[in-house]
Amino acid sequence: MNMIVAADTNWGIGKDGQLLAHLSGDLKYFKEKTLGKVVVMGRKTLESLPGGKPLSGRTNIVLTSDPDFDREGCIPVHSMEELREKCSEYPHDQVMIIGGATLYNALMEECESLFITRIYKEFSADAYIKNPDMLPQYKVVWKSEMREEHGIQYRFFEYKRER
């Protein structure tokens, strides 16, 4: 299992159910990293996607407490236990947690790799993730060159869990 997320300088990831910034380079990176894989999200994250529809070209697993949840293109699961069970049916390197904050924070320490876009700006956020730099089992194994869009600087990081 892995995760992919964009976070600001305070590890904020969203506000009012939306991304903090729309950076085309980050969205392209997200697509590159998740296409053809299994994406795992909460129901609110699904609803925040364009048209509230699952991501095409990916297997979409959605954690929801609604026992009647039924959305075309989605595999619903109703507990963390059921989620872990469903994810174990796929190769671990093919599973990507894509949000929201509750899922990221609950599963971060079970992930092999963390693909994090660091946005070098502070936003007004209401959703945050744990700082992986404070988790001793993770080390940065790669980082991109600095990029800039709309006056916002950002860079991609890959963290790997050490054995």
CSV table of C-alpha atoms in Angstrom, one decimal:
chain,number,residue,atom,x,y,z
A,1,MET,CA,0.0,0.0,0.0
A,2,ASN,CA,1.2,3.5,-0.9
A,3,MET,CA,-0.2,7.0,-0.7
A,4,ILE,CA,-0.2,10.1,-2.8
A,5,VAL,CA,-1.0,13.6,-1.5
A,6,ALA,CA,-0.2,17.3,-1.9
A,7,ALA,CA,0.5,19.2,1.3
A,8,ASP,CA,1.4,22.8,2.2
A,9,THR,CA,4.1,24.0,4.6
A,10,ASN,CA,1.9,23.0,7.6
A,11,TRP,CA,0.9,19.6,6.2
A,12,GLY,CA,-2.5,21.0,5.2
A,13,ILE,CA,-4.1,19.1,2.4
A,14,GLY,CA,-7.6,20.6,1.9
A,15,LYS,CA,-10.3,23.1,2.8
A,16,ASP,CA,-14.0,22.6,2.6
A,17,GLY,CA,-13.6,19.3,0.8
A,18,GLN,CA,-11.4,20.7,-2.0
A,19,LEU,CA,-7.7,20.8,-2.8
A,20,LEU,CA,-5.7,23.7,-1.5
A,21,ALA,CA,-4.2,24.5,-5.0
A,22,HIS,CA,-4.8,23.3,-8.5
A,23,LEU,CA,-1.4,22.8,-10.0
A,24,SER,CA,-1.5,21.2,-13.4
A,25,GLY,CA,2.0,19.6,-12.9
A,26,ASP,CA,0.8,18.0,-9.6
A,27,LEU,CA,-2.4,16.7,-11.3
A,28,LYS,CA,-0.3,15.2,-14.1
A,29,TYR,CA,2.0,13.6,-11.6
A,30,PHE,CA,-1.0,12.2,-9.7
A,31,LYS,CA,-2.4,10.7,-12.9
A,32,GLU,CA,1.0,9.2,-13.9
A,33,LYS,CA,1.4,7.6,-10.4
A,34,THR,CA,-2.2,6.2,-10.2
A,35,LEU,CA,-3.3,5.2,-13.7
A,36,GLY,CA,-3.8,1.5,-14.0
A,37,LYS,CA,-3.7,1.1,-10.2
A,38,VAL,CA,-6.1,0.7,-7.3
A,39,VAL,CA,-7.1,4.0,-5.7
A,40,VAL,CA,-8.5,4.0,-2.2
A,41,MET,CA,-10.6,6.9,-0.9
A,42,GLY,CA,-13.3,7.9,1.4
A,43,ARG,CA,-16.7,8.7,0.2
A,44,LYS,CA,-16.2,12.5,0.6
A,45,THR,CA,-13.1,12.3,-1.5
A,46,LEU,CA,-15.1,10.5,-4.2
A,47,GLU,CA,-17.7,13.2,-4.1
A,48,SER,CA,-15.0,15.9,-4.5
A,49,LEU,CA,-13.8,14.4,-7.8
A,50,PRO,CA,-15.2,15.9,-11.1
A,51,GLY,CA,-18.8,14.9,-11.3
A,52,GLY,CA,-18.5,12.8,-8.1
A,53,LYS,CA,-17.4,10.0,-10.4
A,54,PRO,CA,-14.7,7.4,-9.9
A,55,LEU,CA,-11.4,7.9,-11.6
A,56,SER,CA,-11.2,6.2,-15.0
A,57,GLY,CA,-8.5,3.8,-15.8
A,58,ARG,CA,-8.2,2.8,-12.1
A,59,THR,CA,-9.9,0.4,-9.7
A,60,ASN,CA,-11.8,2.6,-7.2
A,61,ILE,CA,-12.3,1.4,-3.7
A,62,VAL,CA,-14.4,3.6,-1.6
A,63,LEU,CA,-14.7,3.5,2.2
A,64,THR,CA,-18.2,4.5,3.3
A,65,SER,CA,-20.4,4.0,6.4
A,66,ASP,CA,-23.5,4.0,4.2
A,67,PRO,CA,-24.5,0.3,3.8
A,68,ASP,CA,-26.6,1.2,0.7
A,69,PHE,CA,-23.8,3.0,-1.1
A,70,ASP,CA,-23.8,1.9,-4.7
A,71,ARG,CA,-21.9,3.8,-7.3
A,72,GLU,CA,-21.0,2.5,-10.8
A,73,GLY,CA,-17.3,1.9,-11.0
A,74,CYS,CA,-16.7,1.8,-7.3
A,75,ILE,CA,-16.0,-1.1,-4.9
A,76,PRO,CA,-17.6,-0.1,-1.6
A,77,VAL,CA,-16.1,-1.2,1.8
A,78,HIS,CA,-17.6,-0.4,5.1
A,79,SER,CA,-14.8,-0.7,7.7
A,80,MET,CA,-11.0,-0.3,8.0
A,81,GLU,CA,-10.8,-4.1,8.4
A,82,GLU,CA,-12.8,-4.7,5.2
A,83,LEU,CA,-10.7,-2.1,3.5
A,84,ARG,CA,-7.4,-3.8,4.5
A,85,GLU,CA,-8.8,-7.1,3.4
A,86,LYS,CA,-9.9,-5.8,0.0
A,87,CYS,CA,-6.5,-4.1,-0.5
A,88,SER,CA,-4.7,-7.3,0.3
A,89,GLU,CA,-6.2,-8.8,-2.9
A,90,TYR,CA,-3.9,-6.6,-5.0
A,91,PRO,CA,-0.1,-6.3,-5.2
A,92,HIS,CA,0.9,-3.8,-2.5
A,93,ASP,CA,2.7,-1.6,-5.0
A,94,GLN,CA,-0.5,-1.2,-7.0
A,95,VAL,CA,-2.6,0.2,-4.2
A,96,MET,CA,-2.6,4.0,-3.7
A,97,ILE,CA,-4.4,5.8,-0.9
A,98,ILE,CA,-5.7,9.1,-2.4
A,99,GLY,CA,-7.6,10.7,0.5
A,100,GLY,CA,-9.0,12.1,2.6
A,101,ALA,CA,-7.2,13.1,5.8
A,102,THR,CA,-8.8,10.4,7.9
A,103,LEU,CA,-7.6,7.6,5.6
A,104,TYR,CA,-4.2,9.1,5.1
A,105,ASN,CA,-3.6,9.4,8.9
A,106,ALA,CA,-5.0,6.0,9.7
A,107,LEU,CA,-3.0,4.2,7.0
A,108,MET,CA,0.2,6.3,6.5
A,109,GLU,CA,2.3,4.1,8.8
A,110,GLU,CA,1.2,0.9,6.9
A,111,CYS,CA,2.4,2.4,3.5
A,112,GLU,CA,5.5,1.3,1.8
A,113,SER,CA,5.9,4.6,-0.2
A,114,LEU,CA,4.6,8.1,0.3
A,115,PHE,CA,4.4,10.2,-2.8
A,116,ILE,CA,4.1,13.8,-1.4
A,117,THR,CA,3.9,17.0,-3.3
A,118,ARG,CA,5.2,19.7,-1.0
A,119,ILE,CA,3.7,23.0,-1.7
A,120,TYR,CA,5.9,25.8,-0.4
A,121,LYS,CA,3.0,28.1,0.7
A,122,GLU,CA,0.8,28.2,3.7
A,123,PHE,CA,-2.9,27.9,3.0
A,124,SER,CA,-6.0,28.2,5.2
A,125,ALA,CA,-6.7,24.4,5.6
A,126,ASP,CA,-9.1,22.4,7.6
A,127,ALA,CA,-7.7,18.9,6.8
A,128,TYR,CA,-4.1,17.9,7.7
A,129,ILE,CA,-1.8,14.8,7.5
A,130,LYS,CA,0.9,13.7,9.8
A,131,ASN,CA,4.3,15.0,9.1
A,132,PRO,CA,6.2,12.0,7.7
A,133,ASP,CA,9.6,13.7,8.6
A,134,MET,CA,8.6,13.0,12.2
A,135,LEU,CA,8.1,9.3,11.6
A,136,PRO,CA,11.5,7.5,11.9
A,137,GLN,CA,10.6,4.6,9.7
A,138,TYR,CA,10.4,6.9,6.6
A,139,LYS,CA,13.3,8.4,4.6
A,140,VAL,CA,13.2,10.6,1.6
A,141,VAL,CA,14.6,8.6,-1.3
A,142,TRP,CA,13.9,11.0,-4.2
A,143,LYS,CA,12.9,14.6,-4.7
A,144,SER,CA,12.3,16.5,-7.9
A,145,GLU,CA,13.6,19.9,-8.9
A,146,MET,CA,11.7,22.9,-7.7
A,147,ARG,CA,8.7,23.7,-9.9
A,148,GLU,CA,6.5,26.8,-10.0
A,149,GLU,CA,3.0,27.5,-11.2
A,150,HIS,CA,0.8,30.6,-10.6
A,151,GLY,CA,3.6,31.9,-8.3
A,152,ILE,CA,3.4,28.8,-6.1
A,153,GLN,CA,6.6,26.7,-5.7
A,154,TYR,CA,6.4,22.9,-5.2
A,155,ARG,CA,8.4,19.8,-5.4
A,156,PHE,CA,7.7,16.0,-5.5
A,157,PHE,CA,9.1,13.8,-2.8
A,158,GLU,CA,9.1,10.0,-2.4
A,159,TYR,CA,9.5,8.6,1.0
A,160,LYS,CA,10.2,4.9,1.5
A,161,ARG,CA,9.6,2.9,4.7
A,162,GLU,CA,12.8,1.4,6.0
A,163,ARG,CA,12.7,-2.2,7.1
